[in-house]
Amino acid sequence: MPHLPAPTAYAVGQLWACKGRHNDEQPTLLINRIDQHPLGGGNIYHVSFDGLKIRHPGLPGGYMTRLAHAPVTAQTLERSQLRFVGERQPDPAYLQGYAQWREAFDAGQAGSFGVSAPTLLEIVERRINGTPLDQP
C-alpha cells in the first residue's frame, strides 16, 4: 500500500492501514461515518475493517476476513498505529450494523470502543468463539 501524508483530521472516506494481531492479519480501517457523542463531547467513528483473520467456526474456511461495522473513539484511532493509504467511498455494508448499534445506543445499551485495533479484533474473536476475555 502506498504511504501518503497523513491528514490533519479524521474524516469520512479515509482508508488507513493499522496494526494487526499477527503477521497473517494486515487490516485496513475505513471511516464510514462520524457521529458527535451526545454526552462525551467527542466523536464516535463508525469504521469497517478488511484484511482480517478472525477465527469463526460458522464461516466457510473458518475465518472472517472483514468486519462491516465497529463504533470506535479517537482513542482507538490514536492507539492503532495508523498509516494513511488513501480515500474511498464509505462501505454501505456498515449500515446494517450501524442501525442495530444506533438503536441499542439510543436505549443506553451500547457504547463504543476506545482500545487499539488489535485489542478490538481480539475482543471480537473471543466473543464469536465464546472465549472469556480474561482467559489467555
Coordinates of N, CA and C in Angstrom, one line a residue, residues 11-15 29-34 46-48 50 66 68 86-95:
A11 N -11.6 11.9 8.9 CA -12.8 12.3 8.1 C -13.4 11.0 7.4
V12 N -14.7 11.1 7.0 CA -15.3 10.0 6.3 C -14.6 9.8 5.0
G13 N -14.4 8.5 4.7 CA -13.8 8.1 3.5 C -12.3 7.8 3.6
Q14 N -11.7 8.1 4.7 CA -10.3 7.9 4.9 C -10.1 6.4 5.1
L15 N -9.0 5.8 4.4 CA -8.6 4.4 4.5 C -7.3 4.4 5.1
L29 N -8.6 0.0 7.9 CA -9.7 0.6 8.6 C -10.3 1.7 7.7
L30 N -11.6 1.7 7.4 CA -12.2 2.7 6.6 C -13.2 3.4 7.5
I31 N -13.1 4.7 7.5 CA -14.1 5.6 8.3 C -15.3 5.8 7.4
N32 N -16.5 5.2 7.9 CA -17.7 5.3 7.1 C -18.6 6.4 7.5
R33 N -18.5 6.8 8.8 CA -19.4 7.8 9.4 C -18.8 8.3 10.6
I34 N -19.1 9.6 11.0 CA -18.7 10.2 12.2 C -19.9 10.8 12.9
H46 N -17.5 5.4 12.9 CA -18.1 4.1 12.5 C -17.2 3.6 11.4
V47 N -16.5 2.5 11.7 CA -15.4 2.0 10.8 C -15.7 0.6 10.4
S48 N -15.1 0.2 9.2 CA -15.1 -1.1 8.7 C -13.6 -1.6 8.7
D50 N -11.0 -4.5 7.0 CA -10.8 -5.6 6.0 C -9.4 -6.1 6.3
R66 N -13.5 -9.8 7.2 CA -13.9 -8.3 7.3 C -14.9 -8.2 8.4
A68 N -17.8 -5.4 9.2 CA -18.5 -4.3 8.5 C -18.7 -3.1 9.3
G86 N -5.1 6.3 1.7 CA -5.9 6.9 0.6 C -7.4 7.1 1.1
E87 N -8.2 7.4 0.1 CA -9.6 7.6 0.3 C -10.5 6.8 -0.6
R88 N -11.6 6.5 -0.1 CA -12.6 5.7 -0.9 C -14.0 6.0 -0.3
Q89 N -15.0 5.6 -1.1 CA -16.4 5.9 -0.6 C -16.7 5.0 0.6
P90 N -17.5 5.5 1.5 CA -17.9 4.6 2.6 C -18.5 3.3 2.1
D91 N -18.3 2.3 2.9 CA -18.8 0.9 2.5 C -20.2 0.8 3.0
P92 N -21.2 0.7 2.1 CA -22.6 0.6 2.6 C -22.9 -0.6 3.5
A93 N -22.0 -1.6 3.5 CA -22.2 -2.8 4.4 C -22.2 -2.4 5.8
Y94 N -21.7 -1.3 6.2 CA -21.7 -0.9 7.6 C -23.1 -0.5 8.1
L95 N -24.0 -0.1 7.2 CA -25.3 0.4 7.6 C -26.2 -0.5 8.4

